[in-house]
CSV table of C-alpha atoms and ligand atoms in Angstrom, one decimal:
chain,number,residue,atom,x,y,z
A,3,UNK,CA,21.3,-1.5,-75.8
A,4,UNK,CA,19.8,-0.4,-72.5
A,5,UNK,CA,16.4,-1.8,-71.5
A,6,UNK,CA,13.3,0.4,-71.8
A,7,UNK,CA,11.7,-1.4,-68.9
A,8,UNK,CA,12.8,-3.6,-66.1
A,9,UNK,CA,10.9,-6.3,-64.2
A,10,UNK,CA,11.9,-7.4,-60.8
A,11,UNK,CA,10.2,-10.3,-59.3
A,12,UNK,CA,9.8,-13.2,-61.7
A,13,UNK,CA,7.1,-15.4,-60.2
A,14,UNK,CA,4.5,-16.2,-62.8
A,15,UNK,CA,2.9,-12.8,-63.1
A,16,UNK,CA,6.2,-10.9,-63.3
A,17,UNK,CA,7.6,-13.5,-65.7
A,18,UNK,CA,4.6,-13.3,-68.0
A,19,UNK,CA,4.5,-9.5,-68.0
A,20,UNK,CA,8.2,-9.4,-68.8
A,21,UNK,CA,7.6,-11.8,-71.7
A,22,UNK,CA,4.6,-9.7,-72.9
A,23,UNK,CA,6.9,-6.6,-73.0
A,24,UNK,CA,9.6,-8.5,-74.9
A,25,UNK,CA,7.1,-10.0,-77.4
A,26,UNK,CA,5.9,-6.4,-78.0
A,27,UNK,CA,9.4,-5.4,-79.1
A,28,UNK,CA,10.7,-3.8,-75.9
A,29,UNK,CA,14.1,-4.6,-74.4
A,30,UNK,CA,13.4,-5.9,-71.0
A,31,UNK,CA,15.7,-6.0,-68.0
A,32,UNK,CA,14.9,-8.9,-65.7
A,33,UNK,CA,15.9,-9.5,-62.1
A,34,UNK,CA,14.8,-11.8,-59.3
A,35,UNK,CA,16.1,-12.1,-55.8
A,36,UNK,CA,17.0,-15.7,-56.4
A,37,UNK,CA,18.8,-15.7,-59.8
A,38,UNK,CA,17.6,-19.3,-60.7
A,39,UNK,CA,14.3,-17.8,-61.7
A,40,UNK,CA,16.0,-15.2,-64.0
A,41,UNK,CA,18.1,-18.0,-65.6
A,42,UNK,CA,15.0,-20.2,-66.2
A,43,UNK,CA,13.2,-17.3,-67.8
A,44,UNK,CA,16.1,-16.8,-70.2
A,45,UNK,CA,16.5,-20.5,-70.8
A,46,UNK,CA,12.9,-21.1,-71.6
A,47,UNK,CA,11.8,-17.9,-73.2
A,48,UNK,CA,14.9,-15.9,-74.0
A,49,UNK,CA,14.2,-16.5,-77.7
A,50,UNK,CA,10.9,-14.5,-77.5
A,51,UNK,CA,12.6,-11.1,-77.5
A,52,UNK,CA,15.4,-8.9,-76.0
A,53,UNK,CA,16.0,-9.7,-72.4
A,54,UNK,CA,18.8,-8.3,-70.3
A,55,UNK,CA,19.3,-10.5,-67.3
A,56,UNK,CA,20.9,-9.2,-64.1
A,57,UNK,CA,22.2,-11.0,-61.0
A,58,UNK,CA,22.3,-8.0,-58.6
A,59,UNK,CA,20.0,-4.9,-58.1
A,60,UNK,CA,22.9,-2.7,-59.0
A,61,UNK,CA,23.4,-4.4,-62.3
A,62,UNK,CA,19.7,-4.4,-62.9
A,63,UNK,CA,19.3,-0.7,-62.3
A,64,UNK,CA,22.4,0.1,-64.5
A,65,UNK,CA,20.9,-1.9,-67.4
A,66,UNK,CA,17.9,0.5,-67.7
A,67,UNK,CA,17.8,3.5,-70.0
A,68,UNK,CA,17.0,6.8,-68.3
A,69,UNK,CA,14.6,7.8,-67.0
A,70,UNK,CA,14.4,4.3,-65.6
A,71,UNK,CA,11.1,2.4,-65.5
A,72,UNK,CA,11.2,-0.4,-63.1
A,73,UNK,CA,8.2,-2.7,-62.6
A,74,UNK,CA,8.1,-4.5,-59.3
A,75,UNK,CA,6.1,-7.7,-59.1
A,76,UNK,CA,6.5,-9.0,-55.6
A,77,UNK,CA,4.0,-10.1,-53.0
A,78,UNK,CA,1.9,-7.1,-51.8
A,79,UNK,CA,2.8,-5.8,-48.3
A,80,UNK,CA,6.2,-5.9,-46.6
A,81,UNK,CA,8.1,-7.3,-49.6
A,82,UNK,CA,7.1,-4.3,-51.6
A,83,UNK,CA,8.5,-1.9,-49.0
A,84,UNK,CA,11.7,-4.0,-48.8
A,85,UNK,CA,12.2,-3.8,-52.6
A,86,UNK,CA,11.6,-0.1,-52.6
A,87,UNK,CA,14.2,0.3,-49.8
A,88,UNK,CA,16.7,-1.6,-51.9
A,89,UNK,CA,16.1,0.2,-55.2
A,90,UNK,CA,15.3,3.8,-54.2
A,91,UNK,CA,18.9,4.7,-53.2
A,92,UNK,CA,20.1,3.6,-56.7
A,93,UNK,CA,17.6,5.7,-58.6
A,94,UNK,CA,17.7,9.3,-59.7
A,95,UNK,CA,15.0,12.0,-60.0
A,96,UNK,CA,12.7,11.3,-62.9
A,97,UNK,CA,13.0,7.5,-62.5
A,98,UNK,CA,9.9,5.5,-61.9
A,99,UNK,CA,9.0,2.5,-59.8
A,100,UNK,CA,5.8,0.7,-60.9
A,101,UNK,CA,4.1,-1.6,-58.4
A,102,UNK,CA,2.0,-4.1,-60.3
A,103,UNK,CA,0.9,-6.2,-57.3
A,104,UNK,CA,-2.4,-6.2,-55.5
A,105,UNK,CA,-1.3,-3.5,-53.0
A,106,UNK,CA,-3.6,-1.8,-50.6
A,107,UNK,CA,-4.2,1.7,-52.0
A,108,UNK,CA,-3.4,3.3,-48.7
A,109,UNK,CA,0.1,1.8,-48.9
A,110,UNK,CA,0.4,3.0,-52.4
A,111,UNK,CA,-0.5,6.6,-51.3
A,112,UNK,CA,2.1,6.4,-48.6
A,113,UNK,CA,4.8,5.0,-50.9
A,114,UNK,CA,4.0,7.5,-53.6
A,115,UNK,CA,4.3,10.5,-51.3
A,116,UNK,CA,7.6,9.2,-49.8
A,117,UNK,CA,9.2,8.7,-53.2
A,118,UNK,CA,7.8,11.9,-54.6
A,119,UNK,CA,9.9,13.7,-52.0
A,120,UNK,CA,13.0,12.2,-53.7
A,121,UNK,CA,11.8,13.1,-57.2
A,122,UNK,CA,11.0,9.4,-58.0
A,123,UNK,CA,7.6,8.6,-59.6
A,124,UNK,CA,5.7,5.7,-57.9
A,125,UNK,CA,3.0,4.2,-60.1
A,126,UNK,CA,0.7,1.8,-58.2
A,127,UNK,CA,-0.9,-0.2,-61.0
A,128,UNK,CA,-3.7,-2.6,-60.9
A,129,UNK,CA,-3.2,-5.6,-63.2
A,130,UNK,CA,-5.9,-8.1,-63.8
A,131,UNK,CA,-6.2,-11.2,-65.9
A,132,UNK,CA,-4.2,-13.8,-64.1
A,133,UNK,CA,-1.2,-15.4,-65.7
A,134,UNK,CA,-2.7,-15.8,-69.1
A,135,UNK,CA,-3.8,-12.2,-69.1
A,136,UNK,CA,-0.3,-11.1,-68.0
A,137,UNK,CA,1.2,-12.9,-71.0
A,138,UNK,CA,-1.4,-12.2,-73.7
A,139,UNK,CA,-2.8,-8.8,-72.6
A,140,UNK,CA,-4.1,-7.9,-69.2
A,141,UNK,CA,-6.4,-5.1,-68.1
A,142,UNK,CA,-4.1,-2.4,-66.6
A,143,UNK,CA,-5.1,0.3,-64.1
A,144,UNK,CA,-2.2,2.6,-63.4
A,145,UNK,CA,-2.4,5.3,-60.8
A,146,UNK,CA,0.3,7.9,-60.1
A,147,UNK,CA,1.0,11.2,-61.6
A,148,UNK,CA,-0.1,12.4,-65.1
A,149,UNK,CA,3.6,13.0,-65.9
A,150,UNK,CA,4.5,9.4,-65.2
A,151,UNK,CA,1.7,8.2,-67.5
A,152,UNK,CA,3.1,10.2,-70.4
A,153,UNK,CA,6.1,7.9,-71.0
A,154,UNK,CA,4.8,4.8,-69.2
A,155,UNK,CA,1.2,4.8,-70.6
A,156,UNK,CA,2.0,4.0,-74.2
A,157,UNK,CA,4.1,1.0,-73.1
A,158,UNK,CA,1.3,-0.3,-70.8
A,159,UNK,CA,-1.3,0.3,-73.5
A,160,UNK,CA,0.8,-1.7,-75.9
A,161,UNK,CA,0.9,-4.8,-73.8
A,162,UNK,CA,-2.7,-4.6,-72.6
A,163,UNK,CA,-5.7,-6.4,-73.9
A,164,UNK,CA,-7.5,-4.7,-76.8
A,165,UNK,CA,-11.2,-4.5,-77.4
A,166,UNK,CA,-12.4,-3.1,-80.7
A,167,UNK,CA,-8.8,-1.9,-81.2
A,168,UNK,CA,-8.9,0.1,-77.9
A,169,UNK,CA,-6.4,-0.7,-75.2
A,170,UNK,CA,-7.7,-2.0,-71.9
A,171,UNK,CA,-5.5,0.5,-70.0
A,172,UNK,CA,-6.0,4.1,-69.0
A,173,UNK,CA,-4.6,6.5,-66.4
A,174,UNK,CA,-7.0,6.1,-63.5
A,175,UNK,CA,-6.0,9.0,-61.3
A,176,UNK,CA,-3.3,10.2,-58.9
A,177,UNK,CA,-1.4,8.2,-56.3
A,178,UNK,CA,-3.4,5.2,-55.1
A,179,UNK,CA,-6.3,5.5,-57.6
A,180,UNK,CA,-5.2,2.6,-59.7
A,181,UNK,CA,-4.9,0.2,-56.8
A,182,UNK,CA,-8.2,1.4,-55.4
A,183,UNK,CA,-10.0,0.7,-58.7
A,184,UNK,CA,-8.3,-2.7,-58.9
A,185,UNK,CA,-9.5,-3.4,-55.4
A,186,UNK,CA,-13.1,-2.6,-56.4
A,187,UNK,CA,-12.6,-4.8,-59.5
A,188,UNK,CA,-11.8,-7.7,-57.2
A,189,UNK,CA,-14.8,-6.8,-55.0
A,190,UNK,CA,-17.0,-7.0,-58.0
A,191,UNK,CA,-15.3,-10.2,-59.0
A,192,UNK,CA,-16.2,-11.7,-55.6
A,193,UNK,CA,-19.8,-10.6,-56.1
A,194,UNK,CA,-20.0,-12.0,-59.6
A,195,UNK,CA,-18.6,-15.3,-58.5
A,196,UNK,CA,-21.0,-15.5,-55.6
A,197,UNK,CA,-24.0,-14.8,-57.8
A,198,UNK,CA,-22.9,-17.5,-60.3
A,199,UNK,CA,-22.4,-19.9,-57.4
A,200,UNK,CA,-25.9,-19.2,-56.2
A,201,UNK,CA,-27.4,-19.7,-59.7
A,202,UNK,CA,-25.6,-23.0,-59.9
A,203,UNK,CA,-26.8,-24.1,-56.4
A,204,UNK,CA,-30.4,-23.2,-57.3
A,205,UNK,CA,-30.3,-24.9,-60.6
A,206,UNK,CA,-29.1,-28.0,-58.8
A,207,UNK,CA,-31.2,-27.8,-55.6
A,208,UNK,CA,-34.4,-26.4,-57.0
A,209,UNK,CA,-34.4,-27.4,-60.6
A,210,UNK,CA,-32.7,-30.7,-60.0
A,211,UNK,CA,-30.2,-30.3,-62.8
A,212,UNK,CA,-26.9,-32.2,-63.0
A,213,UNK,CA,-23.6,-30.2,-63.3
A,214,UNK,CA,-23.2,-31.1,-67.0
A,215,UNK,CA,-26.8,-29.9,-67.6
A,216,UNK,CA,-26.1,-26.7,-65.7
A,217,UNK,CA,-23.0,-26.2,-67.8
A,218,UNK,CA,-25.3,-26.3,-70.9
A,219,UNK,CA,-27.5,-23.7,-69.3
A,220,UNK,CA,-24.5,-21.5,-68.6
A,221,UNK,CA,-23.3,-21.9,-72.1
A,222,UNK,CA,-26.6,-20.7,-73.4
A,223,UNK,CA,-26.5,-17.7,-71.1
A,224,UNK,CA,-23.0,-17.0,-72.4
A,225,UNK,CA,-24.4,-16.3,-75.8
A,226,UNK,CA,-26.7,-13.5,-74.4
A,227,UNK,CA,-26.5,-10.5,-72.1
A,228,UNK,CA,-24.6,-12.5,-69.5
A,229,UNK,CA,-21.7,-13.2,-71.9
A,230,UNK,CA,-18.6,-13.1,-69.8
A,231,UNK,CA,-15.4,-14.8,-68.9
A,232,UNK,CA,-16.6,-16.0,-65.5
A,233,UNK,CA,-19.8,-17.6,-67.0
A,234,UNK,CA,-17.6,-19.3,-69.7
A,235,UNK,CA,-15.1,-20.8,-67.2
A,236,UNK,CA,-18.0,-21.9,-64.9
A,237,UNK,CA,-19.4,-24.0,-67.8
A,238,UNK,CA,-16.0,-25.5,-68.3
A,239,UNK,CA,-15.6,-26.4,-64.6
A,240,UNK,CA,-19.1,-27.9,-64.5
A,241,UNK,CA,-18.5,-30.2,-67.4
A,242,UNK,CA,-15.2,-31.5,-66.0
A,243,UNK,CA,-15.2,-34.9,-64.5
A,244,UNK,CA,-12.7,-35.9,-61.8
A,245,UNK,CA,-10.3,-38.5,-63.2
A,246,UNK,CA,-9.8,-40.3,-59.9
A,247,UNK,CA,-13.4,-40.8,-58.9
A,248,UNK,CA,-15.4,-40.3,-62.1
A,249,UNK,CA,-17.5,-37.8,-60.2
A,250,UNK,CA,-18.3,-34.2,-61.3
A,251,UNK,CA,-15.2,-32.3,-60.4
A,252,UNK,CA,-17.2,-29.7,-58.5
A,253,UNK,CA,-18.3,-32.5,-56.1
A,254,UNK,CA,-14.7,-33.5,-55.1
A,255,UNK,CA,-13.5,-29.9,-54.3
A,256,UNK,CA,-13.7,-29.0,-50.6
A,257,UNK,CA,-16.4,-26.5,-50.2
A,258,UNK,CA,-14.4,-23.9,-48.3
A,259,UNK,CA,-13.7,-20.7,-50.3
A,260,UNK,CA,-10.5,-18.9,-49.6
A,261,UNK,CA,-9.5,-15.3,-50.2
A,262,UNK,CA,-6.3,-13.3,-50.3
A,263,UNK,CA,-7.8,-10.1,-49.1
A,264,UNK,CA,-8.9,-7.7,-51.8
A,265,UNK,CA,-12.6,-8.4,-51.4
A,266,UNK,CA,-12.3,-8.0,-47.7
A,267,UNK,CA,-10.5,-4.6,-48.2
A,268,UNK,CA,-13.3,-3.5,-50.5
A,269,UNK,CA,-15.8,-4.0,-47.8
A,270,UNK,CA,-13.7,-2.5,-45.0
A,271,UNK,CA,-13.1,0.6,-47.1
A,272,UNK,CA,-16.7,0.8,-48.1
A,273,UNK,CA,-17.7,0.8,-44.4
A,274,UNK,CA,-15.2,3.7,-43.8
A,275,UNK,CA,-16.5,5.6,-46.8
A,276,UNK,CA,-20.1,4.9,-45.9
A,277,UNK,CA,-21.0,3.3,-49.2
A,278,UNK,CA,-23.5,0.5,-49.1
A,279,UNK,CA,-22.0,-2.5,-51.0
A,280,UNK,CA,-24.1,-5.4,-49.6
A,281,UNK,CA,-23.5,-7.5,-52.7
A,282,UNK,CA,-19.8,-7.5,-52.3
A,283,UNK,CA,-20.1,-7.8,-48.5
A,284,UNK,CA,-22.4,-10.9,-48.8
A,285,UNK,CA,-19.9,-12.5,-51.2
A,286,UNK,CA,-17.0,-11.9,-48.7
A,287,UNK,CA,-19.1,-13.3,-45.8
A,288,UNK,CA,-20.3,-16.3,-47.9
A,289,UNK,CA,-16.6,-17.3,-48.4
A,290,UNK,CA,-15.9,-16.7,-44.7
A,291,UNK,CA,-18.9,-18.8,-43.6
A,292,UNK,CA,-18.0,-21.6,-45.9
A,293,UNK,CA,-14.6,-21.8,-44.1
A,294,UNK,CA,-16.2,-22.1,-40.7
A,295,UNK,CA,-16.3,-25.9,-40.6
A,296,UNK,CA,-16.9,-25.8,-36.8
A,297,UNK,CA,-20.0,-23.7,-37.1
A,298,UNK,CA,-21.2,-25.7,-40.0
A,299,UNK,CA,-20.7,-29.0,-38.2
A,300,UNK,CA,-22.6,-27.6,-35.2
A,301,UNK,CA,-25.6,-26.6,-37.3
A,302,UNK,CA,-25.7,-29.6,-39.7
A,303,UNK,CA,-28.7,-31.3,-38.1
A,304,UNK,CA,-30.9,-28.2,-37.8
A,305,UNK,CA,-34.2,-28.6,-39.6
A,306,UNK,CA,-34.8,-27.4,-43.1
A,307,UNK,CA,-37.8,-27.5,-45.5
A,308,UNK,CA,-38.9,-30.6,-47.2
A,309,UNK,CA,-36.8,-31.7,-50.2
A,310,UNK,CA,-38.0,-32.1,-53.7
A,311,UNK,CA,-37.1,-30.7,-57.1
A,312,UNK,CA,-39.1,-29.4,-60.0
A,313,UNK,CA,-40.3,-31.5,-62.9
A,314,UNK,CA,-38.4,-31.1,-66.2
A,315,UNK,CA,-40.7,-28.5,-67.7
A,316,UNK,CA,-40.8,-26.3,-64.7
A,317,UNK,CA,-37.1,-26.7,-64.4
A,318,UNK,CA,-36.6,-25.2,-67.8
A,319,UNK,CA,-38.8,-22.3,-66.9
A,320,UNK,CA,-37.0,-21.9,-63.6
A,321,UNK,CA,-33.6,-21.8,-65.4
A,322,UNK,CA,-34.9,-18.8,-67.4
A,323,UNK,CA,-36.0,-17.1,-64.2
A,324,UNK,CA,-32.6,-17.6,-62.6
A,325,UNK,CA,-31.1,-15.9,-65.7
A,326,UNK,CA,-33.2,-12.9,-64.9
A,327,UNK,CA,-32.3,-13.0,-61.2
A,328,UNK,CA,-28.6,-13.3,-62.1
A,329,UNK,CA,-28.7,-10.4,-64.5
A,330,UNK,CA,-30.7,-8.1,-62.2
A,331,UNK,CA,-28.4,-8.9,-59.3
A,332,UNK,CA,-25.4,-8.3,-61.5
A,333,UNK,CA,-26.6,-4.8,-62.4
A,334,UNK,CA,-27.0,-4.2,-58.7
A,335,UNK,CA,-23.6,-5.3,-57.7
A,336,UNK,CA,-21.9,-3.3,-60.4
A,337,UNK,CA,-24.0,-0.3,-59.4
A,338,UNK,CA,-22.6,-0.7,-55.9
A,339,UNK,CA,-19.0,-1.1,-57.2
A,340,UNK,CA,-19.3,2.1,-59.2
A,341,UNK,CA,-20.7,4.0,-56.2
A,342,UNK,CA,-17.6,2.8,-54.4
A,343,UNK,CA,-15.3,4.2,-57.0
A,344,UNK,CA,-17.3,7.5,-57.0
A,345,UNK,CA,-16.9,7.7,-53.2
A,346,UNK,CA,-13.2,6.9,-53.3
A,347,UNK,CA,-12.7,9.5,-56.0
A,348,UNK,CA,-14.5,12.1,-53.9
A,349,UNK,CA,-12.7,11.3,-50.7
A,350,UNK,CA,-9.2,11.2,-52.2
A,351,UNK,CA,-9.6,13.9,-54.9
A,352,UNK,CA,-9.2,11.5,-57.9
A,353,UNK,CA,-10.6,12.6,-61.2
A,354,UNK,CA,-11.7,9.1,-62.3
A,355,UNK,CA,-13.5,8.7,-65.7
A,356,UNK,CA,-16.2,6.2,-64.7
A,357,UNK,CA,-17.0,5.2,-68.3
A,358,UNK,CA,-13.3,4.6,-69.0
A,359,UNK,CA,-13.1,2.2,-66.1
A,360,UNK,CA,-15.9,0.1,-67.7
A,361,UNK,CA,-14.1,0.4,-71.0
A,362,UNK,CA,-10.8,-1.0,-69.8
A,363,UNK,CA,-12.6,-3.9,-68.0
A,364,UNK,CA,-14.1,-5.1,-71.3
A,365,UNK,CA,-11.0,-7.2,-72.0
A,366,UNK,CA,-8.1,-8.8,-70.2
A,367,UNK,CA,-9.5,-8.9,-66.7
A,368,UNK,CA,-11.4,-11.5,-64.7
A,369,UNK,CA,-14.7,-9.7,-64.9
A,370,UNK,CA,-14.5,-9.0,-68.6
A,371,UNK,CA,-18.0,-9.1,-70.1
A,372,UNK,CA,-20.1,-7.8,-72.9
A,373,UNK,CA,-22.1,-6.1,-70.1
A,374,UNK,CA,-19.3,-3.6,-69.5
A,375,UNK,CA,-20.0,-2.0,-72.8
A,376,UNK,CA,-23.4,-1.2,-71.5
A,377,UNK,CA,-22.0,0.5,-68.4
A,378,UNK,CA,-19.7,2.6,-70.6
A,379,UNK,CA,-22.7,3.6,-72.7
A,380,UNK,CA,-24.6,4.6,-69.5
A,381,UNK,CA,-21.8,6.9,-68.5
A,382,UNK,CA,-21.4,8.2,-72.1
A,383,UNK,CA,-25.0,9.3,-71.8
A,384,UNK,CA,-24.6,10.8,-68.4
A,385,UNK,CA,-21.1,11.3,-66.9
A,386,UNK,CA,-22.6,12.2,-63.5
A,387,UNK,CA,-25.0,9.2,-63.3
A,388,UNK,CA,-25.6,8.8,-59.5
A,389,UNK,CA,-26.3,5.1,-59.8
A,390,UNK,CA,-26.3,2.5,-62.7
A,391,UNK,CA,-29.9,1.8,-61.6
A,392,UNK,CA,-30.8,5.4,-62.6
A,393,UNK,CA,-29.8,4.7,-66.2
A,394,UNK,CA,-32.9,4.3,-68.3
A,395,UNK,CA,-31.8,1.2,-70.1
A,396,UNK,CA,-30.7,-0.7,-66.9
A,397,UNK,CA,-33.9,0.5,-65.1
A,398,UNK,CA,-36.0,-0.9,-67.9
A,399,UNK,CA,-34.2,-4.3,-67.9
A,400,UNK,CA,-34.3,-4.6,-64.2
A,401,UNK,CA,-38.0,-3.7,-64.2
A,402,UNK,CA,-38.5,-6.6,-66.7
A,403,UNK,CA,-36.5,-9.0,-64.6
A,404,UNK,CA,-37.9,-8.2,-61.2
A,405,UNK,CA,-40.8,-10.6,-61.3
A,406,UNK,CA,-38.6,-13.6,-62.0
A,407,UNK,CA,-36.0,-12.3,-59.6
A,408,UNK,CA,-38.5,-12.3,-56.7
A,409,UNK,CA,-39.7,-15.8,-57.6
A,410,UNK,CA,-36.1,-17.0,-57.5
A,411,UNK,CA,-35.4,-15.4,-54.1
A,412,UNK,CA,-38.6,-16.9,-52.8
A,413,UNK,CA,-37.8,-20.3,-54.2
A,414,UNK,CA,-34.4,-20.1,-52.5
A,415,UNK,CA,-36.1,-19.5,-49.2
A,416,UNK,CA,-38.7,-22.3,-49.8
A,417,UNK,CA,-36.1,-24.8,-50.7
A,418,UNK,CA,-33.7,-23.8,-48.0
A,419,UNK,CA,-30.9,-22.8,-50.4
A,420,UNK,CA,-28.8,-19.9,-49.3
A,421,UNK,CA,-28.8,-17.1,-51.8
A,422,UNK,CA,-27.4,-14.2,-49.9
A,423,UNK,CA,-26.2,-12.5,-53.1
A,424,UNK,CA,-29.6,-12.6,-54.9
A,425,UNK,CA,-31.5,-11.7,-51.8
A,426,UNK,CA,-29.2,-8.8,-50.8
A,427,UNK,CA,-29.3,-7.4,-54.3
A,428,UNK,CA,-33.1,-7.5,-54.3
A,429,UNK,CA,-33.3,-5.9,-50.8
A,430,UNK,CA,-30.9,-3.2,-52.0
A,431,UNK,CA,-33.1,-2.6,-55.1
A,432,UNK,CA,-36.3,-2.5,-53.0
A,433,UNK,CA,-34.7,-0.3,-50.4
A,434,UNK,CA,-33.6,2.3,-52.9
A,435,UNK,CA,-36.9,2.5,-54.6
A,436,UNK,CA,-38.9,2.6,-51.3
A,437,UNK,CA,-40.9,5.8,-50.8
A,438,UNK,CA,-40.5,5.4,-47.0
A,439,UNK,CA,-38.0,3.3,-45.2
A,440,UNK,CA,-38.3,2.0,-41.6
A,441,UNK,CA,-35.2,4.0,-40.9
A,442,UNK,CA,-37.7,6.5,-39.4
A,443,UNK,CA,-38.5,3.9,-36.7
A,444,UNK,CA,-34.8,3.4,-36.1
A,445,UNK,CA,-34.3,7.1,-35.6
A,446,UNK,CA,-37.3,7.2,-33.1
A,447,UNK,CA,-35.8,4.3,-31.2
A,448,UNK,CA,-32.4,6.0,-31.0
A,449,UNK,CA,-34.0,9.1,-29.7
A,450,UNK,CA,-36.0,7.1,-27.2
A,451,UNK,CA,-33.1,5.3,-25.5
A,452,UNK,CA,-30.3,7.8,-26.1
A,453,UNK,CA,-31.8,11.2,-26.9
A,454,UNK,CA,-29.9,11.0,-30.2
A,455,UNK,CA,-32.5,13.3,-31.8
A,456,UNK,CA,-34.2,13.1,-35.2
A,457,UNK,CA,-35.2,15.2,-38.1
A,458,UNK,CA,-38.8,15.7,-39.2
A,459,UNK,CA,-40.3,15.4,-42.6
A,460,UNK,CA,-42.2,18.7,-42.3
A,461,UNK,CA,-39.8,21.1,-40.6
A,462,UNK,CA,-36.1,21.8,-40.5
A,463,UNK,CA,-34.0,21.3,-37.4
A,464,UNK,CA,-33.3,18.5,-35.0
A,465,UNK,CA,-35.8,17.3,-32.4
A,466,UNK,CA,-36.0,15.2,-29.3
A,467,UNK,CA,-39.1,13.8,-27.7
A,468,UNK,CA,-39.1,13.6,-23.9
A,469,UNK,CA,-40.0,9.9,-23.9
A,470,UNK,CA,-39.6,9.3,-20.2
A,471,UNK,CA,-41.7,12.4,-19.2
A,472,UNK,CA,-44.7,13.9,-21.0
A,473,UNK,CA,-43.6,13.0,-24.5
A,474,UNK,CA,-43.5,16.6,-25.5
A,475,UNK,CA,-41.2,17.5,-28.3
A,476,UNK,CA,-38.1,19.8,-27.9
A,477,UNK,CA,-36.9,21.1,-31.1
A,478,UNK,CA,-34.2,23.4,-32.5
B,12,6PG,C1,-7.3,-10.6,-61.2
B,12,6PG,C2,-7.6,-11.4,-60.0
B,12,6PG,C3,-6.4,-11.6,-59.2
B,12,6PG,C4,-6.4,-12.7,-58.2
B,12,6PG,C5,-7.1,-12.4,-57.0
B,12,6PG,C6,-8.0,-13.6,-56.4
B,12,6PG,O1,-7.9,-9.6,-61.3
B,12,6PG,O2,-6.5,-11.1,-62.0
B,12,6PG,O3,-8.5,-10.7,-59.2
B,12,6PG,O4,-6.0,-10.4,-58.6
B,12,6PG,O5,-6.9,-13.9,-58.8
B,12,6PG,O6,-6.1,-12.1,-56.0
B,12,6PG,O7,-8.4,-13.2,-55.2
B,12,6PG,P1,-8.7,-14.1,-54.0
B,12,6PG,O8,-7.6,-15.1,-53.8
B,12,6PG,O9,-8.9,-13.2,-52.9
B,12,6PG,O10,-10.0,-14.9,-54.4
């Protein structure tokens, strides 16, 4: 029998997605540039389902039923273009190439348009959940045309994670919408990880807790509103002891965070779209700063505040306050992430169901969390919610958390512990709720040195003050 789906690129993500399709009863054609990988997949996992291995691209394409569905799992960038160049001439109108890598959505838009000319569907698809997710059920974010989703969608839904019986997969929107939303997912992932790292750092540096004690705190949090995969794995990491040294594992890992680019893209695109996402930006910068060993070495001897940590009783209380700070900051970074999706949708004409995005992130993906149900509920109540902060429930919770949040940000400052995520989130919150912002002064300065003009609160039009002359106002 011919295969219903083909997977080309059998590194760990491709291999596990192929196995996931096979375990769900699909006949799966498999191909890899170097055939050794194809062979090892068949040797190790061939018994899991119906695989059709191929040595060449021609053989691979011929082994697929029509219209062909061909999932490409190669490194994002050049390799994707090369694979498309190889496959496209062998395909016929109605066939479909699915790109499951972390592609830049602009590349996806370009590829989709080029292949559409030839009658071939190109479906840029976000896939989250790492290797385990790929095998047992990832969160899947397909873009591309509505027609392509008609036949592909049910297959992707079948292999996706399920929450309350609902698949963690939905058609996101046309062309690059799926990869755009996956990019924002990763931006939020960066922000979440940064906030958790700051919480850990504060619990250690201010409350004086050891990593195993902090793990207990995280485990407790994980039974409440912060219940999430990232909190769960953080607790695991913090209880792990390094076998070689007997030290907490976290103390033997080099403190320079790396990144493959999706967080950086989120910020770059946010700047282009004019969406403020300081939570994500601070997370990207924090990683970048950590890697600047030269700058850090040069600054190591700069003075800081006096040391000292809290007594046990205050430490307990402080841990509760950090929980509030973390929760409030999390609401803020998700608010920014959703604004980014809204802005992308508007700019590129995508009809994105904002509640559905929350829904498919409840399972399978790295940022999966109980919290996402709440976001979905917020959009169920109001589809056009301008900000998550405007949702009555979130507003109430953030209002209740704000006292503790401010204390934590102040404590970070007093103890000299960098908390750019917490502080930027609080600044964002305070800026949005301000009756008046000092942006008025910025405008006056711009008008002063560059005659850039300003608007007034009491009259329409644009105005300029003749600063260098008699300070009279010219208006229009
Ligand atoms: C996911 C992850 C996945 C990957 C990131 C990590 O959703 O499954 O986000 O895409 O782990 O590429 O990104 P960095 O290497 O940039 O931290």
